[in-house]
Short mmCIF file of C-alpha atoms in Angstrom, two decimals:
data_model
loop_
_atom_site.label_atom_id
_atom_site.label_comp_id
_atom_site.label_asym_id
_atom_site.label_seq_id
_atom_site.Cartn_x
_atom_site.Cartn_y
_atom_site.Cartn_z
CA MET D 1 53.68 6.02 23.16
CA PRO D 2 50.45 5.90 21.09
CA SER D 3 50.68 6.86 17.46
CA PRO D 4 49.19 10.22 16.35
CA LEU D 5 46.49 8.31 14.45
CA LYS D 6 45.39 6.40 17.56
CA SER D 7 45.59 9.54 19.66
CA ASN D 8 43.32 11.42 17.25
CA SER D 9 40.77 8.58 17.20
CA MET D 10 40.75 8.46 21.02
CA GLN D 11 40.15 12.22 21.16
CA GLN D 12 37.35 11.83 18.61
CA ASN D 13 35.68 9.10 20.73
CA ILE D 14 35.96 11.26 23.85
CA SER D 15 34.42 14.24 22.08
CA ASP D 16 31.67 12.07 20.59
CA ASN D 17 30.66 10.87 24.07
CA THR D 18 30.40 14.37 25.49
CA VAL D 19 27.03 16.11 25.60
CA ASN D 20 26.57 18.24 22.51
CA ASN D 21 24.10 21.01 23.29
CA GLY D 22 23.00 23.84 21.06
CA VAL D 23 20.82 26.93 21.22
CA ILE D 24 17.67 27.47 19.16
CA ALA D 25 18.21 30.43 16.81
CA ALA D 26 14.92 30.51 14.85
CA VAL D 27 11.50 28.81 14.85
CA ARG D 28 9.36 28.98 11.69
CA GLY D 29 6.48 26.54 12.10
CA SER D 30 7.97 23.05 11.77
CA ILE D 31 11.40 24.39 10.75
CA VAL D 32 13.85 25.08 13.59
CA ASP D 33 17.41 26.47 13.21
CA ILE D 34 19.92 25.57 15.95
CA ILE D 35 23.48 26.80 16.63
CA PHE D 36 26.05 24.35 18.06
CA ASN D 37 29.42 25.58 19.37
CA GLN D 38 31.03 22.14 19.95
CA ARG D 39 30.36 20.18 16.74
CA VAL D 40 27.76 20.19 14.03
CA PRO D 41 25.31 17.22 14.20
CA ALA D 42 25.20 14.90 11.19
CA ILE D 43 22.30 14.83 8.72
CA HIS D 44 19.36 12.72 10.07
CA ASN D 45 20.56 13.13 13.70
CA ILE D 46 17.76 13.46 16.23
CA ILE D 47 17.76 16.53 18.48
CA TYR D 48 15.59 16.92 21.57
CA ALA D 49 14.24 20.21 22.88
CA GLN D 50 12.04 21.37 25.77
CA ASN D 51 13.02 18.53 28.16
CA ARG D 52 12.80 15.90 25.39
CA GLN D 53 9.16 16.75 24.67
CA ILE D 54 9.91 17.98 21.14
CA THR D 55 11.80 15.84 18.60
CA LEU D 56 13.67 17.41 15.69
CA GLU D 57 15.60 15.83 12.79
CA VAL D 58 18.56 17.49 11.08
CA VAL D 59 17.87 18.02 7.37
CA ALA D 60 20.57 20.57 6.43
CA GLN D 61 23.87 21.98 7.71
CA LEU D 62 23.78 25.71 7.02
CA SER D 63 27.30 26.50 8.29
CA ASN D 64 30.02 25.00 10.47
CA GLN D 65 27.88 25.79 13.51
CA LYS D 66 24.29 26.07 12.33
CA VAL D 67 21.85 23.32 11.32
CA ARG D 68 18.28 23.36 10.05
CA THR D 69 15.88 20.78 11.47
CA ILE D 70 12.35 19.61 10.74
CA ALA D 71 10.05 18.94 13.71
CA LEU D 72 8.62 15.44 14.06
CA SER D 73 6.29 16.58 16.84
CA ALA D 74 4.33 19.77 17.48
CA THR D 75 6.51 22.85 18.20
CA GLN D 76 4.16 24.72 20.56
CA GLY D 77 6.13 26.34 23.36
CA LEU D 78 9.43 26.35 21.49
CA ALA D 79 11.30 29.68 21.59
CA ARG D 80 14.64 31.18 20.62
CA GLY D 81 17.36 30.78 23.20
CA MET D 82 16.15 27.38 24.43
CA VAL D 83 18.69 24.58 24.81
CA ALA D 84 18.62 21.67 22.33
CA GLU D 85 20.36 18.32 22.91
CA ASP D 86 21.98 16.32 20.08
CA THR D 87 21.42 12.58 20.56
CA GLY D 88 24.29 11.71 18.23
CA GLY D 89 22.23 9.28 16.12
CA PRO D 90 19.20 8.95 13.83
CA LEU D 91 15.62 8.06 14.72
CA LYS D 92 15.25 4.41 15.80
CA VAL D 93 12.23 2.13 16.07
CA PRO D 94 11.82 -1.21 17.91
CA VAL D 95 12.09 -4.43 15.91
CA GLY D 96 11.37 -8.05 16.74
CA PRO D 97 8.49 -10.45 17.49
CA SER D 98 7.31 -8.29 20.42
CA THR D 99 6.11 -5.64 17.94
CA LEU D 100 3.49 -8.03 16.51
CA SER D 101 -0.17 -7.20 17.28
CA ARG D 102 0.84 -3.69 18.37
CA MET D 103 0.21 -0.20 17.02
CA PHE D 104 3.03 2.40 16.90
CA ASN D 105 3.73 5.98 15.93
CA VAL D 106 6.77 7.25 14.02
CA PHE D 107 8.91 7.26 17.20
CA GLY D 108 8.28 3.56 17.84
CA GLN D 109 6.03 4.35 20.82
CA ALA D 110 3.00 2.08 21.32
CA ILE D 111 -0.27 4.00 20.83
CA ASP D 112 -2.72 1.16 21.49
CA GLY D 113 -3.01 1.92 25.19
CA LYS D 114 -1.10 -1.17 26.37
CA GLU D 115 2.25 -1.54 28.13
CA PHE D 116 5.26 -1.96 25.87
CA ASN D 117 8.84 -2.87 26.76
CA SER D 118 10.87 -0.02 25.29
CA GLU D 119 14.16 -1.78 26.13
CA ILE D 120 13.96 -4.20 23.19
CA ALA D 121 16.30 -3.98 20.18
CA SER D 122 15.86 -0.96 17.93
CA ARG D 123 17.23 0.04 14.54
CA SER D 124 17.72 3.21 12.56
CA ILE D 125 14.95 4.04 10.11
CA HIS D 126 17.53 5.09 7.49
CA HIS D 127 18.85 2.03 5.63
CA ALA D 128 20.39 1.54 2.22
CA PRO D 129 18.49 -0.70 -0.24
CA PRO D 130 19.67 -4.34 -0.39
CA ALA D 131 22.74 -4.94 -2.57
CA LEU D 132 22.12 -6.22 -6.09
CA THR D 133 23.96 -9.45 -5.23
CA ASN D 134 21.36 -10.19 -2.52
CA ILE D 135 18.29 -9.56 -4.69
CA SER D 136 16.54 -12.65 -6.03
CA SER D 137 15.89 -12.62 -9.79
CA GLU D 138 13.23 -15.34 -9.62
CA LEU D 139 9.75 -14.14 -10.58
CA GLN D 140 6.98 -15.63 -8.44
CA ILE D 141 3.26 -14.94 -8.27
CA PHE D 142 1.81 -13.60 -5.01
CA GLU D 143 -1.68 -15.11 -4.75
CA THR D 144 -4.21 -12.82 -3.06
CA GLY D 145 -7.40 -14.93 -3.24
CA ILE D 146 -9.16 -12.02 -5.01
CA LYS D 147 -10.41 -13.21 -8.41
CA ILE D 148 -10.02 -10.17 -10.62
CA VAL D 149 -6.55 -9.39 -9.21
CA ASP D 150 -5.12 -12.90 -9.56
CA VAL D 151 -6.36 -13.40 -13.15
CA LEU D 152 -5.92 -10.02 -14.85
CA CYS D 153 -3.14 -8.29 -12.90
CA PRO D 154 -1.16 -10.89 -10.90
CA LEU D 155 1.07 -9.46 -8.17
CA GLU D 156 4.77 -10.23 -7.89
CA ARG D 157 6.23 -11.74 -4.73
CA GLY D 158 8.67 -9.11 -3.55
CA GLY D 159 7.25 -6.56 -5.98
CA LYS D 160 5.28 -3.36 -5.63
CA ALA D 161 1.65 -2.96 -6.67
CA GLY D 162 -0.27 0.28 -6.76
CA LEU D 163 -3.94 0.82 -6.00
CA PHE D 164 -4.92 3.91 -7.97
CA GLY D 165 -8.19 5.67 -7.38
CA GLY D 166 -9.90 8.75 -6.09
CA ALA D 167 -11.63 9.11 -2.75
CA GLY D 168 -14.30 6.58 -1.81
CA VAL D 169 -13.73 3.86 -4.43
CA GLY D 170 -12.55 1.15 -2.01
CA LYS D 171 -8.74 1.37 -1.72
CA THR D 172 -8.59 0.83 2.04
CA VAL D 173 -11.13 -2.04 1.95
CA LEU D 174 -9.07 -3.86 -0.70
CA LEU D 175 -5.89 -3.37 1.37
CA THR D 176 -7.45 -4.74 4.55
CA GLU D 177 -8.78 -7.79 2.66
CA MET D 178 -5.28 -8.54 1.40
CA ILE D 179 -3.97 -8.31 4.97
CA HIS D 180 -6.58 -10.85 6.07
CA ASN D 181 -5.75 -13.26 3.24
CA MET D 182 -1.98 -12.94 3.73
CA VAL D 183 -2.14 -13.80 7.43
CA SER D 184 -4.86 -16.45 7.11
CA HIS D 185 -3.60 -18.39 4.09
CA GLN D 186 0.11 -17.65 3.67
CA GLN D 187 1.26 -17.56 7.32
CA GLY D 188 3.29 -14.41 6.72
CA VAL D 189 3.66 -11.12 8.57
CA SER D 190 1.65 -8.07 7.58
CA ILE D 191 2.69 -4.51 8.30
CA PHE D 192 0.20 -1.71 7.79
CA CYS D 193 1.61 1.78 7.41
CA GLY D 194 -0.92 4.59 7.55
CA ILE D 195 0.52 7.82 6.14
CA GLY D 196 -1.77 10.77 6.67
CA GLU D 197 -4.59 8.53 7.90
CA ARG D 198 -7.57 9.70 9.91
CA CYS D 199 -7.46 8.51 13.52
CA ARG D 200 -10.94 7.00 13.00
CA GLU D 201 -9.59 4.77 10.20
CA GLY D 202 -6.75 3.53 12.39
CA GLU D 203 -9.07 2.64 15.25
CA GLU D 204 -11.52 0.87 12.92
CA LEU D 205 -8.73 -1.13 11.25
CA TYR D 206 -7.32 -2.22 14.61
CA ARG D 207 -10.75 -3.40 15.77
CA GLU D 208 -11.55 -5.18 12.48
CA MET D 209 -8.21 -7.00 12.38
CA LYS D 210 -8.73 -8.09 15.99
CA GLN D 211 -12.20 -9.43 15.21
CA ALA D 212 -10.86 -11.22 12.12
CA GLY D 213 -8.23 -12.94 14.31
CA VAL D 214 -5.22 -11.78 12.25
CA LEU D 215 -3.81 -9.18 14.63
CA ASP D 216 -1.27 -11.61 16.14
CA ASN D 217 0.76 -11.58 12.90
CA MET D 218 0.45 -7.91 12.15
CA VAL D 219 2.13 -4.62 13.02
CA MET D 220 0.53 -1.21 12.50
CA LEU D 221 2.22 2.18 12.25
CA PHE D 222 0.42 5.47 11.87
CA GLY D 223 1.49 8.99 11.02
CA GLN D 224 -1.89 10.67 11.36
CA MET D 225 -2.95 13.57 9.20
CA ASN D 226 -3.09 15.95 12.18
CA GLU D 227 0.62 15.34 12.91
CA PRO D 228 3.43 17.56 11.55
CA PRO D 229 4.65 16.84 7.99
CA GLY D 230 7.99 15.55 9.33
CA SER D 231 6.20 12.75 11.18
CA ARG D 232 4.19 11.73 8.09
CA PHE D 233 7.34 11.93 5.96
CA ARG D 234 9.27 9.46 8.15
CA VAL D 235 6.63 6.89 9.17
CA GLY D 236 7.07 4.99 5.89
CA HIS D 237 10.79 4.54 6.59
CA ALA D 238 9.97 3.35 10.12
CA ALA D 239 7.57 0.71 8.74
CA LEU D 240 10.19 -0.50 6.26
CA THR D 241 12.75 -0.93 9.04
CA MET D 242 10.35 -3.26 10.88
CA ALA D 243 9.59 -5.13 7.65
CA GLU D 244 13.30 -5.57 6.88
CA TYR D 245 13.83 -7.22 10.26
CA PHE D 246 11.22 -9.92 9.55
CA ARG D 247 12.59 -10.44 6.04
CA ASP D 248 16.33 -10.51 6.82
CA ASP D 249 16.48 -11.86 10.40
CA GLU D 250 13.34 -14.00 10.70
CA LYS D 251 13.49 -14.97 6.98
CA LYS D 252 9.75 -14.55 6.56
CA ASP D 253 7.64 -13.16 3.75
CA VAL D 254 6.23 -9.75 4.61
CA LEU D 255 3.21 -7.97 3.16
CA LEU D 256 3.68 -4.21 3.52
CA LEU D 257 0.51 -2.19 3.03
CA ILE D 258 0.96 1.55 2.59
CA ASP D 259 -2.10 3.77 2.75
CA ASN D 260 -1.51 6.27 1.22
CA ILE D 261 1.73 6.77 -0.72
CA PHE D 262 0.44 10.09 -2.09
CA ARG D 263 0.39 11.42 1.49
CA PHE D 264 4.10 10.60 1.72
CA ILE D 265 4.75 12.71 -1.38
CA GLN D 266 2.46 15.42 0.00
CA ALA D 267 4.35 15.48 3.32
CA GLY D 268 7.63 15.77 1.41
CA SER D 269 6.16 18.69 -0.51
CA GLU D 270 5.25 20.42 2.75
CA VAL D 271 8.75 19.85 4.16
CA SER D 272 10.30 21.16 0.93
CA GLY D 273 8.14 24.29 1.04
CA LEU D 274 9.01 24.93 4.67
CA MET D 275 12.71 24.52 3.79
CA GLY D 276 12.36 27.24 1.17
CA GLN D 277 13.17 25.07 -1.85
CA ILE D 278 11.96 26.29 -5.23
CA PRO D 279 8.94 24.18 -6.25
CA SER D 280 9.03 22.07 -9.39
CA ARG D 281 6.28 21.04 -11.80
CA MET D 282 2.74 21.65 -10.50
CA GLY D 283 4.11 22.80 -7.16
CA TYR D 284 5.75 19.52 -6.14
CA GLN D 285 9.18 19.42 -4.49
CA PRO D 286 12.23 19.26 -6.82
CA THR D 287 13.46 16.17 -4.92
CA LEU D 288 10.25 14.18 -5.51
CA GLY D 289 11.92 11.38 -7.51
CA THR D 290 14.80 10.95 -5.04
CA GLU D 291 12.58 10.88 -1.96
CA LEU D 292 10.20 8.33 -3.46
CA SER D 293 13.10 6.13 -4.62
CA SER D 294 14.71 6.13 -1.16
CA LEU D 295 11.54 4.48 0.14
CA GLU D 296 10.58 2.24 -2.79
CA GLU D 297 14.02 0.72 -3.48
CA ARG D 298 14.14 -0.84 0.00
CA ILE D 299 11.16 -3.02 -0.96
CA ALA D 300 12.67 -6.09 -2.63
CA ASN D 301 12.73 -9.88 -2.96
CA THR D 302 16.04 -11.10 -1.48
CA ILE D 303 17.61 -14.52 -0.94
CA ASN D 304 16.31 -14.42 2.68
CA GLY D 305 12.69 -13.48 2.06
CA ALA D 306 10.47 -10.99 0.32
CA ILE D 307 8.72 -7.73 1.15
CA THR D 308 5.68 -7.51 -1.10
CA SER D 309 4.20 -4.04 -1.03
CA ILE D 310 0.72 -2.94 -1.99
CA GLN D 311 0.28 0.81 -1.97
CA ALA D 312 -2.85 2.87 -2.20
CA VAL D 313 -2.26 5.88 -4.43
CA TYR D 314 -4.69 8.78 -4.25
CA VAL D 315 -4.91 10.35 -7.70
CA PRO D 316 -5.62 14.10 -7.43
CA ALA D 317 -8.79 14.91 -9.39
CA ASP D 318 -8.51 11.44 -11.05
CA ASP D 319 -5.69 12.90 -13.22
CA PHE D 320 -3.20 10.12 -14.02
CA THR D 321 -0.75 12.64 -15.55
CA ASP D 322 -0.18 14.23 -12.15
CA PRO D 323 3.57 14.05 -11.25
CA ALA D 324 2.82 12.13 -8.03
CA ALA D 325 1.00 9.38 -9.97
CA VAL D 326 3.58 9.34 -12.81
CA HIS D 327 6.58 8.96 -10.47
CA THR D 328 4.82 6.23 -8.47
CA PHE D 329 3.96 4.32 -11.68
CA SER D 330 7.65 3.92 -12.54
CA HIS D 331 8.31 1.82 -9.39
CA LEU D 332 5.38 -0.58 -9.73
CA SER D 333 5.25 -4.08 -11.19
CA ALA D 334 1.43 -4.14 -11.12
CA THR D 335 -1.20 -1.45 -11.34
CA LEU D 336 -4.74 -1.81 -10.00
CA VAL D 337 -6.94 1.06 -11.14
CA LEU D 338 -10.16 1.43 -9.18
CA SER D 339 -13.07 2.78 -11.19
CA ARG D 340 -15.64 5.13 -9.71
CA LYS D 341 -18.11 4.06 -12.43
CA ARG D 342 -17.80 0.37 -11.49
CA ALA D 343 -18.17 1.22 -7.81
CA SER D 344 -21.37 3.17 -8.55
CA GLU D 345 -22.73 0.11 -10.41
CA GLY D 346 -22.10 -2.13 -7.40
CA PHE D 347 -19.12 -4.06 -8.79
CA TYR D 348 -16.83 -4.63 -5.80
CA PRO D 349 -13.88 -4.77 -5.81
CA SER D 350 -14.16 -1.92 -8.32
CA VAL D 351 -10.97 -2.83 -10.20
CA ASP D 352 -11.09 -1.64 -13.83
CA PRO D 353 -10.15 -4.77 -15.86
CA LEU D 354 -9.04 -2.80 -18.93
CA GLN D 355 -6.91 -0.13 -17.25
CA SER D 356 -5.29 -2.43 -14.67
CA ASN D 357 -2.20 -4.35 -15.74
CA SER D 358 0.83 -6.30 -14.53
CA LYS D 359 4.35 -6.78 -15.85
CA LEU D 360 4.05 -10.47 -14.92
CA ALA D 361 1.14 -11.06 -17.32
CA SER D 362 3.20 -12.95 -19.91
CA SER D 363 3.06 -16.64 -20.84
CA SER D 364 6.67 -17.19 -19.76
CA VAL D 365 5.85 -16.16 -16.17
CA ILE D 366 2.23 -17.09 -15.45
CA GLY D 367 1.95 -20.03 -17.86
CA GLU D 368 0.21 -20.54 -21.19
CA ARG D 369 -3.25 -21.35 -19.78
CA HIS D 370 -3.42 -18.37 -17.42
CA TYR D 371 -2.14 -16.02 -20.13
CA ARG D 372 -4.68 -17.28 -22.68
CA VAL D 373 -7.64 -16.95 -20.28
CA ALA D 374 -6.57 -13.42 -19.22
CA GLN D 375 -6.24 -12.30 -22.85
CA GLN D 376 -9.66 -13.73 -23.77
CA VAL D 377 -11.28 -12.03 -20.77
CA ARG D 378 -9.71 -8.67 -21.65
CA GLN D 379 -10.71 -9.05 -25.29
CA ILE D 380 -14.35 -9.86 -24.60
CA LEU D 381 -14.67 -7.04 -22.02
CA ALA D 382 -13.08 -4.57 -24.48
CA GLN D 383 -15.51 -5.63 -27.23
CA TYR D 384 -18.44 -5.23 -24.83
CA ASN D 385 -17.19 -1.76 -23.96
CA GLU D 386 -17.26 -0.81 -27.66
CA LEU D 387 -20.76 -2.23 -28.11
CA LYS D 388 -22.27 -0.26 -25.20
CA ASP D 389 -22.95 2.83 -27.34
CA ILE D 390 -24.73 0.76 -30.01
CA ILE D 391 -26.82 -0.99 -27.35
CA ALA D 392 -27.77 2.37 -25.81
CA MET D 393 -28.92 3.76 -29.19
CA LEU D 394 -30.44 0.73 -30.97
CA GLY D 395 -30.98 -1.87 -28.28
CA LEU D 396 -29.58 -5.36 -27.77
CA GLU D 397 -31.93 -6.90 -30.38
CA GLN D 398 -30.18 -5.07 -33.25
CA LEU D 399 -26.87 -6.81 -32.60
CA SER D 400 -25.73 -9.89 -34.48
CA ILE D 401 -25.92 -13.26 -32.71
CA LYS D 402 -22.14 -13.25 -32.29
CA ASP D 403 -22.16 -9.79 -30.68
CA ARG D 404 -25.07 -10.79 -28.44
CA ASP D 405 -23.03 -13.74 -27.16
CA ILE D 406 -20.14 -11.37 -26.42
CA VAL D 407 -22.44 -9.08 -24.41
CA THR D 408 -23.97 -12.03 -22.54
CA ARG D 409 -20.60 -13.48 -21.51
CA ALA D 410 -18.99 -10.12 -20.75
CA ARG D 411 -21.79 -9.19 -18.38
CA ARG D 412 -21.51 -12.54 -16.60
CA LEU D 413 -17.75 -12.16 -16.34
CA GLU D 414 -18.20 -8.71 -14.76
CA ARG D 415 -20.48 -10.18 -12.11
CA PHE D 416 -18.29 -13.24 -11.57
CA PHE D 417 -15.37 -10.92 -10.76
CA THR D 418 -17.31 -9.41 -7.84
CA GLN D 419 -16.50 -11.02 -4.52
CA PRO D 420 -17.69 -10.79 -0.90
CA PHE D 421 -14.83 -9.81 1.46
CA PHE D 422 -14.06 -11.12 4.93
CA THR D 423 -13.41 -7.59 6.20
CA THR D 424 -16.84 -6.32 5.09
CA GLU D 425 -18.96 -9.17 6.50
CA GLN D 426 -20.35 -6.95 9.26
CA PHE D 427 -21.59 -4.40 6.68
CA THR D 428 -22.84 -6.66 3.89
CA GLY D 429 -23.99 -9.71 5.85
CA MET D 430 -22.29 -11.93 3.23
CA GLN D 431 -19.58 -14.39 4.22
CA GLY D 432 -16.14 -13.60 2.77
CA LYS D 433 -14.67 -15.87 0.07
CA PHE D 434 -11.05 -16.82 -0.69
CA VAL D 435 -10.86 -18.14 -4.26
CA THR D 436 -7.72 -19.86 -5.52
CA LEU D 437 -6.26 -19.02 -8.93
CA GLU D 438 -7.16 -22.48 -10.25
CA GLN D 439 -10.82 -22.05 -9.23
CA THR D 440 -10.96 -18.60 -10.82
CA LEU D 441 -9.43 -19.76 -14.11
CA GLU D 442 -11.92 -22.64 -14.24
CA GLY D 443 -14.81 -20.23 -13.73
CA CYS D 444 -13.59 -17.88 -16.46
CA GLU D 445 -13.11 -20.74 -18.93
CA ARG D 446 -16.64 -22.06 -18.33
CA ILE D 447 -18.20 -18.61 -18.78
CA LEU D 448 -16.14 -17.95 -21.93
CA GLY D 449 -17.22 -21.34 -23.26
CA GLY D 450 -20.91 -20.35 -22.99
CA GLU D 451 -21.78 -22.79 -20.21
CA TYR D 452 -23.48 -20.06 -18.16
CA ASP D 453 -25.19 -18.14 -20.99
CA HIS D 454 -28.63 -19.27 -19.79
CA TYR D 455 -28.10 -18.44 -16.15
CA PRO D 456 -29.46 -15.13 -14.81
CA GLU D 457 -26.71 -12.55 -14.34
CA SER D 458 -27.60 -12.23 -10.67
CA ALA D 459 -26.63 -15.90 -10.17
CA LEU D 460 -22.97 -14.97 -10.68
CA TYR D 461 -23.01 -11.77 -8.59
CA MET D 462 -21.07 -11.80 -5.28
CA ILE D 463 -20.14 -15.49 -5.30
CA GLY D 464 -16.83 -17.26 -4.72
CA GLN D 465 -16.01 -20.10 -7.12
CA ILE D 466 -18.23 -20.75 -10.15
CA SER D 467 -19.93 -23.84 -8.67
CA GLU D 468 -21.78 -21.60 -6.20
CA ALA D 469 -23.80 -20.19 -9.10
CA ILE D 470 -25.59 -23.55 -9.50
CA ASN D 471 -27.23 -23.25 -6.08
CA THR D 472 -28.14 -19.65 -6.77
CA GLN D 473 -29.71 -20.66 -10.09
CA THR D 474 -31.98 -23.14 -8.29
CA ASP D 475 -33.18 -20.48 -5.86
CA ARG D 476 -33.83 -17.91 -8.61
CA SER D 477 -35.23 -20.15 -11.35
CA ASN D 478 -38.23 -17.85 -11.83
CA GLU D 479 -36.07 -14.86 -12.78
CA PRO D 480 -35.85 -13.83 -16.46
CA ILE D 481 -32.94 -15.43 -18.30
CA ASN D 482 -32.51 -12.88 -21.12
CA GLY D 483 -29.57 -10.64 -20.27
CA ALA D 484 -31.31 -7.62 -21.84
CA LYS D 485 -34.10 -7.80 -19.25
CA ASN D 486 -31.57 -7.89 -16.43
CA GLU D 487 -29.87 -4.58 -17.24
CA ARG D 488 -28.85 -2.90 -14.01
#
């Protein structure tokens, strides 16, 4: 005779396998309340309604029979009294090599118009962060091939870097260039997660990556801005599940690009408002810190491989004290601040060298030479920044010889840090350049040493390594050499 314990577990298994249907009690936009008479679904369970056309996720248990759900798809046609079916599990997305070169939505459905085998292995989007015992403590530099990033704010392998900037300063372009360089030079896997993206941007990115020949080692997921907030709120978790497969099972390095992490916070704010939660500071959800941590803490460098994440962060009204920007800052190991002023002056990438920083920028991590060059570059650019007001009022001629040398070298450094990108070749007509850290450090040292003081500033604009300026100098030998006559 079976023991009572075994008997109870058998009854539980039988009841778990039975169909658990409920009835819709209320529909308020994307929030749907459902009553279940058999058993209450667990938090994060997926519930289907209207012949599986509408997908809902349980976010709260209101009583021993009633649950509150958030819609992951549009709720048009949903009405009280309709039957809802509990799937008994959370949302799952496909994982594995067959996802490469494809484009998906939050449900793991291919949206690139091609056939996709939906029978492949799938995993829940809700995972715990890796255990502390599995996290690697070794600090390694992630080389991007972008000069100003590698020298002044080096990225950490397995770390998180933020791209801060308002609209139109080049966040998406910088992200796509890093995808190209990761796939082309580091033989890793790139995953692009578009949260609240325009459908036009997704289509353009897909086409550009295909033309660049890097699509074969890339996966794209999109929660478009016209989709319900629940879909945008969960697409980041879906992308991380795919990234974790390549890191833990395939033991590969993964570059996870998120554009835009602010839209994730914004979607959470919409969900919170729909749930009726009391808003916190500046109208954000009271659970902002917890929700962001549940996503960010899954990005880590483990003994198997690393997920390196670069996240575009829209800064509302360019206000860096906004709670969304402040909470995101706390998770990042490097910060790239994009300057609207530099973009307007034609300095691309428009990374602000004085506001951008990295926790890795110490001599014990990046080495004595790299640290010394970075400090000298920052110092000379900061001094030039202070001298700009004097130059505007009195002119360059009123400065001392020492200050004039600072201005000359700072202006050449600014132009040397510009770089033509592979992903913008069709717009600029200039061939993209990948510059190694060693080549960039050499160029900075030669400019700081005064070797290029007599070259026209234009000779160093939009080049790769410093040796390319020699050819440019030959072609433009008739241009004025004095930096004051070359003011932009």
